[in-house]
mmCIF file of C-alpha atoms in Angstrom:
data_model
loop_
_atom_site.group_PDB
_atom_site.id
_atom_site.type_symbol
_atom_site.label_atom_id
_atom_site.label_comp_id
_atom_site.label_asym_id
_atom_site.label_seq_id
_atom_site.Cartn_x
_atom_site.Cartn_y
_atom_site.Cartn_z
ATOM 1 C CA MET A 19 0.000 0.000 0.000
ATOM 2 C CA ALA A 20 1.742 3.131 -1.156
ATOM 3 C CA ILE A 21 1.190 6.220 0.929
ATOM 4 C CA ALA A 22 1.558 8.970 -1.615
ATOM 5 C CA PHE A 23 3.577 11.892 -0.326
ATOM 6 C CA CYS A 24 1.160 14.418 -1.672
ATOM 7 C CA LEU A 25 0.807 18.172 -1.491
ATOM 8 C CA ALA A 26 -2.363 20.212 -1.721
ATOM 9 C CA SER A 27 -1.599 21.306 -5.234
ATOM 10 C CA CYS A 28 -1.535 17.897 -6.821
ATOM 11 C CA SER A 29 -4.259 16.184 -8.819
ATOM 12 C CA PRO A 30 -6.525 13.719 -6.936
ATOM 13 C CA PRO A 31 -4.412 11.896 -4.355
ATOM 14 C CA LYS A 32 -4.661 8.144 -4.076
ATOM 15 C CA THR A 33 -4.887 8.459 -0.303
ATOM 16 C CA LEU A 34 -8.090 8.082 1.672
ATOM 17 C CA TYR A 35 -8.056 11.775 2.566
ATOM 18 C CA SER A 36 -6.655 15.092 1.360
ATOM 19 C CA TRP A 37 -5.069 17.283 4.011
ATOM 20 C CA ASP A 38 -4.148 20.603 2.416
ATOM 21 C CA TYR A 39 -1.090 21.919 4.308
ATOM 22 C CA TYR A 40 -2.406 20.593 7.625
ATOM 23 C CA SER A 41 0.880 19.304 9.113
ATOM 24 C CA HIS A 42 2.800 22.510 8.423
ATOM 25 C CA ILE A 43 0.065 24.870 9.498
ATOM 26 C CA SER A 44 -0.816 22.964 12.662
ATOM 27 C CA HIS A 45 2.842 22.786 13.648
ATOM 28 C CA ALA A 46 3.212 26.547 13.054
ATOM 29 C CA TYR A 47 0.140 27.063 15.253
ATOM 30 C CA ILE A 48 1.708 25.081 18.091
ATOM 31 C CA LYS A 49 5.052 26.826 17.711
ATOM 32 C CA ARG A 50 3.524 30.290 17.965
ATOM 33 C CA SER A 51 0.676 29.691 20.380
ATOM 34 C CA GLY A 52 -1.644 32.658 20.646
ATOM 35 C CA ASP A 53 -0.604 34.110 17.322
ATOM 36 C CA GLU A 54 -3.737 35.375 15.524
ATOM 37 C CA LYS A 55 -2.461 34.741 12.026
ATOM 38 C CA ALA A 56 -1.448 31.189 12.884
ATOM 39 C CA THR A 57 -4.893 30.566 14.349
ATOM 40 C CA GLU A 58 -6.625 32.033 11.297
ATOM 41 C CA ARG A 59 -4.548 29.887 8.975
ATOM 42 C CA LEU A 60 -5.395 26.752 10.932
ATOM 43 C CA ILE A 61 -9.101 27.594 10.857
ATOM 44 C CA LYS A 62 -8.899 28.115 7.093
ATOM 45 C CA THR A 63 -7.095 24.790 6.723
ATOM 46 C CA TYR A 64 -9.796 22.934 8.636
ATOM 47 C CA GLN A 65 -12.397 24.595 6.428
ATOM 48 C CA GLN A 66 -10.514 23.571 3.290
ATOM 49 C CA ILE A 67 -10.201 19.967 4.437
ATOM 50 C CA ILE A 68 -13.935 19.890 5.177
ATOM 51 C CA ASP A 69 -15.283 21.802 2.163
ATOM 52 C CA ARG A 70 -12.801 20.690 -0.504
ATOM 53 C CA GLN A 71 -12.101 17.103 0.444
ATOM 54 C CA LYS A 72 -10.425 15.233 -2.427
ATOM 55 C CA GLY A 73 -9.545 11.905 -0.839
ATOM 56 C CA THR A 74 -10.777 8.552 -2.147
ATOM 57 C CA ARG A 75 -13.245 8.162 0.724
ATOM 58 C CA LYS A 76 -14.743 11.561 -0.133
ATOM 59 C CA THR A 77 -15.207 12.026 3.610
ATOM 60 C CA VAL A 78 -13.725 14.393 6.179
ATOM 61 C CA PRO A 79 -10.751 12.698 7.893
ATOM 62 C CA PRO A 80 -10.919 11.487 11.511
ATOM 63 C CA GLY A 81 -10.469 14.149 14.158
ATOM 64 C CA ILE A 82 -10.820 17.149 11.868
ATOM 65 C CA TYR A 83 -14.369 18.162 12.815
ATOM 66 C CA ALA A 84 -13.489 17.641 16.480
ATOM 67 C CA ASP A 85 -10.237 19.614 16.522
ATOM 68 C CA TYR A 86 -11.888 22.339 14.415
ATOM 69 C CA GLY A 87 -14.691 22.465 16.964
ATOM 70 C CA PHE A 88 -12.159 22.671 19.784
ATOM 71 C CA LEU A 89 -10.405 25.602 18.121
ATOM 72 C CA LEU A 90 -13.737 27.374 17.613
ATOM 73 C CA LEU A 91 -14.574 26.889 21.287
ATOM 74 C CA GLN A 92 -11.239 28.419 22.228
ATOM 75 C CA THR A 93 -11.944 31.449 20.013
ATOM 76 C CA ASP A 94 -15.398 31.974 21.582
ATOM 77 C CA GLN A 95 -17.418 30.576 18.701
ATOM 78 C CA THR A 96 -19.175 28.209 21.080
ATOM 79 C CA GLU A 97 -22.293 27.314 19.110
ATOM 80 C CA LYS A 98 -20.397 26.435 15.963
ATOM 81 C CA GLY A 99 -17.741 24.634 18.012
ATOM 82 C CA ILE A 100 -20.287 22.376 19.653
ATOM 83 C CA ALA A 101 -21.918 21.683 16.289
ATOM 84 C CA MET A 102 -18.547 20.576 14.866
ATOM 85 C CA LEU A 103 -17.895 18.270 17.835
ATOM 86 C CA LYS A 104 -21.279 16.642 17.287
ATOM 87 C CA LYS A 105 -20.503 16.181 13.595
ATOM 88 C CA GLU A 106 -17.447 14.167 14.589
ATOM 89 C CA THR A 107 -19.568 11.629 16.449
ATOM 90 C CA GLU A 108 -22.063 11.414 13.583
ATOM 91 C CA LEU A 109 -19.299 10.631 11.124
ATOM 92 C CA TYR A 110 -17.187 8.445 13.434
ATOM 93 C CA PRO A 111 -19.323 6.713 16.082
ATOM 94 C CA GLU A 112 -16.188 5.323 17.791
ATOM 95 C CA SER A 113 -15.452 8.911 18.873
ATOM 96 C CA GLY A 114 -18.613 8.968 20.974
ATOM 97 C CA ILE A 115 -17.098 8.195 24.397
ATOM 98 C CA PHE A 116 -14.456 10.873 24.104
ATOM 99 C CA ILE A 117 -16.557 13.606 22.480
ATOM 100 C CA GLU A 118 -19.363 13.179 25.027
ATOM 101 C CA ARG A 119 -16.815 13.806 27.748
ATOM 102 C CA VAL A 120 -15.546 16.963 26.014
ATOM 103 C CA LEU A 121 -19.079 18.261 25.420
ATOM 104 C CA LYS A 122 -19.875 17.788 29.114
ATOM 105 C CA MET A 123 -16.852 19.938 29.993
ATOM 106 C CA TYR A 124 -18.147 22.800 27.879
ATOM 107 C CA GLU A 125 -21.758 22.535 28.823
ATOM 108 C CA GLU A 126 -20.946 23.120 32.483
ATOM 109 C CA MET B 26 7.955 14.918 -10.943
ATOM 110 C CA ASN B 27 9.467 15.435 -7.498
ATOM 111 C CA ARG B 28 6.742 13.321 -5.945
ATOM 112 C CA ILE B 29 7.449 10.468 -8.305
ATOM 113 C CA VAL B 30 11.150 10.706 -7.546
ATOM 114 C CA LEU B 31 10.401 10.628 -3.848
ATOM 115 C CA LEU B 32 8.038 7.662 -4.109
ATOM 116 C CA VAL B 33 10.533 5.755 -6.223
ATOM 117 C CA SER B 34 13.377 6.524 -3.868
ATOM 118 C CA PHE B 35 11.266 5.374 -0.920
ATOM 119 C CA ALA B 36 10.319 2.180 -2.691
ATOM 120 C CA GLY B 37 13.879 1.651 -3.826
ATOM 121 C CA ALA B 38 15.342 2.302 -0.400
ATOM 122 C CA VAL B 39 12.849 0.018 1.305
ATOM 123 C CA LEU B 40 13.478 -2.752 -1.237
ATOM 124 C CA LEU B 41 17.241 -2.415 -0.859
ATOM 125 C CA SER B 42 17.065 -2.547 2.903
ATOM 126 C CA GLY B 43 14.841 -5.604 2.711
ATOM 127 C CA CYS B 44 17.009 -7.631 0.354
ATOM 128 C CA SER B 45 19.527 -8.603 2.963
ATOM 129 C CA SER B 46 17.140 -10.438 5.306
ATOM 130 C CA LYS B 47 13.911 -12.410 5.164
ATOM 131 C CA LEU B 48 10.825 -10.283 5.724
ATOM 132 C CA LEU B 49 7.925 -11.667 7.711
ATOM 133 C CA PRO B 50 4.374 -11.369 6.457
ATOM 134 C CA LYS B 51 2.313 -8.740 8.281
ATOM 135 C CA ALA B 52 0.031 -11.400 9.763
ATOM 136 C CA THR B 53 3.053 -12.789 11.625
ATOM 137 C CA ALA B 54 4.953 -9.605 12.454
ATOM 138 C CA TYR B 55 1.832 -7.711 13.497
ATOM 139 C CA LYS B 56 -0.498 -10.524 14.490
ATOM 140 C CA GLY B 57 -2.084 -8.490 17.290
ATOM 141 C CA PHE B 58 -3.686 -6.291 14.634
ATOM 142 C CA TYR B 59 -5.240 -9.233 12.807
ATOM 143 C CA GLU B 60 -6.452 -10.855 16.028
ATOM 144 C CA GLU B 61 -7.921 -7.777 17.715
ATOM 145 C CA LYS B 62 -8.916 -5.739 14.650
ATOM 146 C CA PRO B 63 -8.354 -2.381 16.398
ATOM 147 C CA VAL B 64 -10.252 0.623 15.085
ATOM 148 C CA SER B 65 -9.016 3.679 16.957
ATOM 149 C CA VAL B 66 -5.565 4.963 17.824
ATOM 150 C CA LEU B 67 -4.521 7.428 20.515
ATOM 151 C CA ILE B 68 -1.326 9.294 19.678
ATOM 152 C CA MET B 69 0.708 9.620 22.861
ATOM 153 C CA PRO B 70 2.912 12.719 23.182
ATOM 154 C CA PRO B 71 6.289 11.894 21.603
ATOM 155 C CA ILE B 72 9.090 10.947 23.995
ATOM 156 C CA ASN B 73 12.062 13.145 23.231
ATOM 157 C CA LYS B 74 15.467 11.697 24.061
ATOM 158 C CA THR B 75 17.395 14.385 22.199
ATOM 159 C CA ALA B 76 18.863 17.717 23.181
ATOM 160 C CA ASN B 77 16.762 19.343 20.464
ATOM 161 C CA VAL B 78 13.975 20.856 22.528
ATOM 162 C CA ASP B 79 11.751 21.512 19.525
ATOM 163 C CA ALA B 80 11.813 17.963 18.181
ATOM 164 C CA LYS B 81 8.758 16.832 20.148
ATOM 165 C CA GLU B 82 6.312 19.492 19.030
ATOM 166 C CA PHE B 83 7.482 19.496 15.435
ATOM 167 C CA PHE B 84 6.955 15.784 15.261
ATOM 168 C CA HIS B 85 3.600 15.616 17.017
ATOM 169 C CA THR B 86 1.621 17.359 14.294
ATOM 170 C CA THR B 87 2.642 14.915 11.591
ATOM 171 C CA LEU B 88 1.494 11.642 13.132
ATOM 172 C CA ASN B 89 -2.262 11.659 12.596
ATOM 173 C CA VAL B 90 -2.044 11.909 8.785
ATOM 174 C CA PRO B 91 -0.461 8.525 7.972
ATOM 175 C CA LEU B 92 -2.583 6.787 10.611
ATOM 176 C CA ALA B 93 -5.815 8.142 9.157
ATOM 177 C CA ASN B 94 -4.617 7.417 5.630
ATOM 178 C CA ALA B 95 -4.027 3.819 6.720
ATOM 179 C CA GLY B 96 -7.704 3.577 7.651
ATOM 180 C CA TYR B 97 -7.679 4.099 11.416
ATOM 181 C CA TYR B 98 -9.867 6.363 13.475
ATOM 182 C CA VAL B 99 -7.356 8.753 15.051
ATOM 183 C CA ILE B 100 -8.442 10.396 18.278
ATOM 184 C CA PRO B 101 -8.332 14.168 17.598
ATOM 185 C CA PRO B 102 -4.709 15.164 18.344
ATOM 186 C CA PHE B 103 -5.239 18.697 19.671
ATOM 187 C CA LEU B 104 -8.143 17.687 21.903
ATOM 188 C CA SER B 105 -6.429 14.579 23.192
ATOM 189 C CA MET B 106 -3.205 16.474 23.976
ATOM 190 C CA GLU B 107 -5.253 18.968 25.977
ATOM 191 C CA ILE B 108 -6.977 16.236 27.990
ATOM 192 C CA LEU B 109 -3.703 14.383 28.564
ATOM 193 C CA LYS B 110 -2.148 17.583 29.915
ATOM 194 C CA GLN B 111 -5.093 18.164 32.227
ATOM 195 C CA GLU B 112 -4.829 14.606 33.532
ATOM 196 C CA SER B 113 -1.041 15.011 34.038
ATOM 197 C CA ALA B 114 -0.513 12.256 31.522
ATOM 198 C CA TYR B 115 1.600 14.311 29.146
ATOM 199 C CA ASP B 116 4.847 12.498 29.882
ATOM 200 C CA ALA B 117 4.249 9.395 27.813
ATOM 201 C CA GLU B 118 7.371 7.731 29.175
ATOM 202 C CA LEU B 119 5.439 7.102 32.406
ATOM 203 C CA PHE B 120 3.034 4.883 30.483
ATOM 204 C CA LEU B 121 5.433 2.860 28.381
ATOM 205 C CA GLU B 122 5.395 0.036 30.901
ATOM 206 C CA ALA B 123 2.137 0.847 32.676
ATOM 207 C CA PRO B 124 -1.390 -0.529 32.156
ATOM 208 C CA LEU B 125 -3.228 1.382 29.450
ATOM 209 C CA SER B 126 -6.864 0.570 30.213
ATOM 210 C CA LYS B 127 -7.591 4.126 31.391
ATOM 211 C CA PHE B 128 -6.917 5.337 27.848
ATOM 212 C CA GLY B 129 -9.564 2.990 26.587
ATOM 213 C CA ASP B 130 -12.047 4.332 29.150
ATOM 214 C CA VAL B 131 -11.392 8.025 28.555
ATOM 215 C CA PHE B 132 -10.584 8.104 24.829
ATOM 216 C CA GLY B 133 -12.216 4.985 23.456
ATOM 217 C CA ALA B 134 -8.796 3.980 22.135
ATOM 218 C CA ASP B 135 -7.933 0.440 21.023
ATOM 219 C CA LEU B 136 -4.278 1.252 20.426
ATOM 220 C CA ALA B 137 -1.786 3.718 21.892
ATOM 221 C CA LEU B 138 1.013 4.917 19.615
ATOM 222 C CA PHE B 139 4.228 5.741 21.413
ATOM 223 C CA THR B 140 7.038 7.437 19.526
ATOM 224 C CA ILE B 141 10.537 7.805 20.854
ATOM 225 C CA ILE B 142 12.759 10.401 19.228
ATOM 226 C CA HIS B 143 16.272 9.020 19.632
ATOM 227 C CA ARG B 144 18.061 11.442 17.313
ATOM 228 C CA TRP B 145 17.208 14.751 15.632
ATOM 229 C CA GLU B 146 20.374 16.398 14.380
ATOM 230 C CA LYS B 147 21.106 19.023 11.788
ATOM 231 C CA ALA B 148 24.518 19.558 10.269
ATOM 232 C CA SER B 149 23.858 22.707 8.276
ATOM 233 C CA LEU B 150 27.088 23.013 6.363
ATOM 234 C CA LEU B 151 27.129 19.351 5.459
ATOM 235 C CA GLY B 152 23.505 19.682 4.516
ATOM 236 C CA THR B 153 22.242 16.682 6.381
ATOM 237 C CA ILE B 154 19.464 16.103 8.874
ATOM 238 C CA THR B 155 19.555 12.812 10.727
ATOM 239 C CA VAL B 156 16.561 11.553 12.634
ATOM 240 C CA GLU B 157 16.066 8.269 14.423
ATOM 241 C CA ILE B 158 12.601 7.493 15.614
ATOM 242 C CA GLU B 159 11.065 4.423 17.172
ATOM 243 C CA TYR B 160 7.352 3.672 16.790
ATOM 244 C CA LEU B 161 5.516 1.382 19.207
ATOM 245 C CA PHE B 162 1.863 0.474 19.005
ATOM 246 C CA LYS B 163 0.505 -1.070 22.179
ATOM 247 C CA SER B 164 -2.874 -2.705 22.606
ATOM 248 C CA VAL B 165 -4.891 -0.870 25.232
ATOM 249 C CA LYS B 166 -6.660 -4.123 26.115
ATOM 250 C CA THR B 167 -3.694 -6.463 26.469
ATOM 251 C CA ASN B 168 -0.823 -3.935 26.947
ATOM 252 C CA GLU B 169 1.164 -5.929 24.395
ATOM 253 C CA VAL B 170 3.369 -4.313 21.789
ATOM 254 C CA VAL B 171 1.641 -5.136 18.510
ATOM 255 C CA TYR B 172 3.962 -3.154 16.214
ATOM 256 C CA GLN B 173 7.495 -1.922 16.692
ATOM 257 C CA ARG B 174 9.861 -0.324 14.188
ATOM 258 C CA ARG B 175 12.862 1.943 14.483
ATOM 259 C CA GLY B 176 14.204 3.882 11.542
ATOM 260 C CA GLN B 177 17.233 6.060 10.993
ATOM 261 C CA ILE B 178 16.556 8.529 8.216
ATOM 262 C CA ASN B 179 19.149 10.805 6.664
ATOM 263 C CA VAL B 180 17.803 13.738 4.743
ATOM 264 C CA ASN B 181 20.548 14.930 2.478
ATOM 265 C CA ASN B 182 20.345 18.492 1.239
ATOM 266 C CA ALA B 183 23.896 18.774 -0.069
ATOM 267 C CA ASN B 184 23.651 21.147 -2.951
ATOM 268 C CA THR B 185 25.906 20.046 -5.737
ATOM 269 C CA ASN B 186 24.450 22.330 -8.381
ATOM 270 C CA TYR B 187 27.052 25.010 -7.977
ATOM 271 C CA GLY B 188 30.409 24.723 -9.643
ATOM 272 C CA GLN B 189 33.261 23.488 -7.532
ATOM 273 C CA SER B 190 35.769 25.235 -9.766
ATOM 274 C CA SER B 191 35.698 28.677 -8.195
ATOM 275 C CA PRO B 192 35.831 29.822 -4.555
ATOM 276 C CA LEU B 193 32.671 31.842 -5.157
ATOM 277 C CA GLY B 194 30.900 28.837 -6.597
ATOM 278 C CA LEU B 195 31.895 26.755 -3.590
ATOM 279 C CA LEU B 196 30.725 29.449 -1.189
ATOM 280 C CA ILE B 197 27.364 29.790 -2.942
ATOM 281 C CA GLY B 198 26.981 26.031 -2.803
ATOM 282 C CA LEU B 199 27.729 25.937 0.927
ATOM 283 C CA VAL B 200 25.357 28.763 1.734
ATOM 284 C CA ALA B 201 22.595 27.289 -0.388
ATOM 285 C CA THR B 202 23.050 23.992 1.416
ATOM 286 C CA ALA B 203 22.977 25.622 4.835
ATOM 287 C CA VAL B 204 19.920 27.687 4.014
ATOM 288 C CA GLN B 205 18.068 24.727 2.601
ATOM 289 C CA THR B 206 18.945 22.576 5.597
ATOM 290 C CA ALA B 207 17.843 25.311 7.973
ATOM 291 C CA ALA B 208 14.626 25.826 6.075
ATOM 292 C CA THR B 209 13.824 22.171 5.537
ATOM 293 C CA ASP B 210 10.596 22.074 7.319
ATOM 294 C CA HIS B 211 10.621 19.952 10.456
ATOM 295 C CA ALA B 212 7.107 18.902 9.579
ATOM 296 C CA VAL B 213 8.420 17.732 6.216
ATOM 297 C CA VAL B 214 11.117 15.612 7.870
ATOM 298 C CA GLY B 215 8.551 14.258 10.320
ATOM 299 C CA LEU B 216 6.191 13.378 7.481
ATOM 300 C CA ALA B 217 8.970 11.669 5.520
ATOM 301 C CA CYS B 218 9.974 9.639 8.565
ATOM 302 C CA ASN B 219 6.420 8.601 9.319
ATOM 303 C CA ASN B 220 5.772 7.520 5.767
ATOM 304 C CA ALA B 221 9.001 5.555 5.546
ATOM 305 C CA THR B 222 8.221 3.662 8.747
ATOM 306 C CA LEU B 223 4.448 3.300 8.733
ATOM 307 C CA GLN B 224 4.173 2.221 5.097
ATOM 308 C CA ASP B 225 3.758 -1.388 6.292
ATOM 309 C CA LEU B 226 1.076 -0.698 8.902
ATOM 310 C CA PRO B 227 -1.833 -3.168 8.609
ATOM 311 C CA ALA B 228 -4.788 -1.519 6.891
ATOM 312 C CA GLY B 229 -7.424 -0.191 9.286
ATOM 313 C CA LYS B 230 -11.229 -0.278 9.240
ATOM 314 C CA TYR B 231 -11.686 2.562 6.765
ATOM 315 C CA SER B 232 -9.169 1.291 4.230
ATOM 316 C CA PRO B 233 -10.352 -0.813 1.279
ATOM 317 C CA LEU B 234 -7.439 -3.147 2.067
ATOM 318 C CA ASN B 235 -8.675 -3.900 5.572
ATOM 319 C CA GLY B 236 -8.178 -7.590 6.325
ATOM 320 C CA ASN B 237 -6.679 -8.280 2.902
ATOM 321 C CA ASP B 238 -3.064 -7.360 3.441
ATOM 322 C CA ALA B 239 -2.097 -10.141 5.861
ATOM 323 C CA LYS B 240 0.319 -11.729 3.410
ATOM 324 C CA GLN B 241 2.106 -8.522 2.460
ATOM 325 C CA ALA B 242 5.635 -8.219 3.777
ATOM 326 C CA ALA B 243 6.235 -6.303 6.964
ATOM 327 C CA GLY B 244 9.251 -3.990 6.936
ATOM 328 C CA GLU B 245 12.438 -4.652 8.868
ATOM 329 C CA LYS B 246 12.204 -3.930 12.545
ATOM 330 C CA VAL B 247 15.289 -1.701 12.438
ATOM 331 C CA PHE B 248 16.206 0.081 9.222
ATOM 332 C CA LYS B 249 18.158 2.937 7.668
ATOM 333 C CA MET B 250 17.229 5.135 4.773
ATOM 334 C CA SER B 251 18.602 8.109 2.881
ATOM 335 C CA ILE B 252 16.348 10.657 1.302
ATOM 336 C CA ASN B 253 17.286 13.403 -1.090
ATOM 337 C CA GLY B 254 16.254 16.595 0.671
ATOM 338 C CA ASN B 255 15.809 18.390 -2.603
ATOM 339 C CA ALA B 256 12.885 16.099 -3.277
ATOM 340 C CA VAL B 257 11.504 16.374 0.266
ATOM 341 C CA ALA B 258 11.594 20.131 0.702
ATOM 342 C CA THR B 259 10.191 21.149 -2.630
ATOM 343 C CA GLN B 260 10.710 24.684 -3.697
ATOM 344 C CA ASN B 261 7.115 25.658 -2.961
ATOM 345 C CA MET B 262 7.275 24.439 0.594
ATOM 346 C CA ALA B 263 10.646 25.969 1.393
ATOM 347 C CA VAL B 264 9.512 29.324 -0.011
ATOM 348 C CA TRP B 265 6.186 29.157 1.821
ATOM 349 C CA TYR B 266 7.890 28.233 5.050
ATOM 350 C CA SER B 267 10.552 30.924 4.864
ATOM 351 C CA LYS B 268 7.945 33.599 4.074
ATOM 352 C CA TYR B 269 5.815 32.438 6.977
ATOM 353 C CA THR B 270 8.619 32.420 9.535
ATOM 354 C CA LYS B 271 9.851 35.879 8.462
ATOM 355 C CA SER B 272 6.538 37.462 9.374
ATOM 356 C CA LYS B 273 7.329 36.955 13.099
#
């Protein structure tokens, strides 16, 4: 099983999911925590992965809705954040245990 | 074109390293996967054994991609890191030999992925980056190691495009090498390392190969590989990265 080393710019990847520049942008976000631009870029990346998904499964990858939701919660977009967390459990039922726990934390 | 070169060099390097010893089929080397059929993986915070303080965080953001691409449900990395920190479970080394059932209860994980960064060295003038990373998957139910590989990867950026015939040419070559090595994105090196190692991971639930790859060869448990950095850090990425870091 070849894991194609693929960038956002390439024609349909043969991997299950497309990731845009996720690894670079999320690592830049961690490196400069609190930086507004880094946060904006990460939000845009999540949106790209969700709205312009080009992988063979034609589905949003695991963890993306949830981490996007988490970031939204941290930037005071609570309603949308909770909606994204719930989307994660709809798409990936195995995430239920964990996401329920997180939702409880924020609904307190 | 670069991607094809990289894929070929991966394939070639893996084949070469495999020629010298018999490779086990995945069903033997990784039988825990085929017995338990795990669905979800929790990425534990990387264990950094190097003096390079940044190695851990650079590496952490690259792990979920190959796991998801292999068909596993990956517990959301940012969320799980946050919860692990809150539960004082951020030092993964504490859990290497400890029972893992709590991670099943809290995260719904079937597997925990431990990574140990043994080496992360840059020699800028020589133009090489050397990383050595060990990957261990442990079953949360049985605490057994179901997958273990350790790879030493050399990323070689040595720029030989400039003429050796003049002092100026040599100097330009050295500087270009140093700059490229400095700019070679840590995420890129992390990605390359992950792909080189995890290419033999049994296919997970969401992969069309799930259950059908038992006879494929597993990689060697310990291996070495050289990668041409010019293929890894493509021009676009190096330019993007250098622009982004300048804006600080």
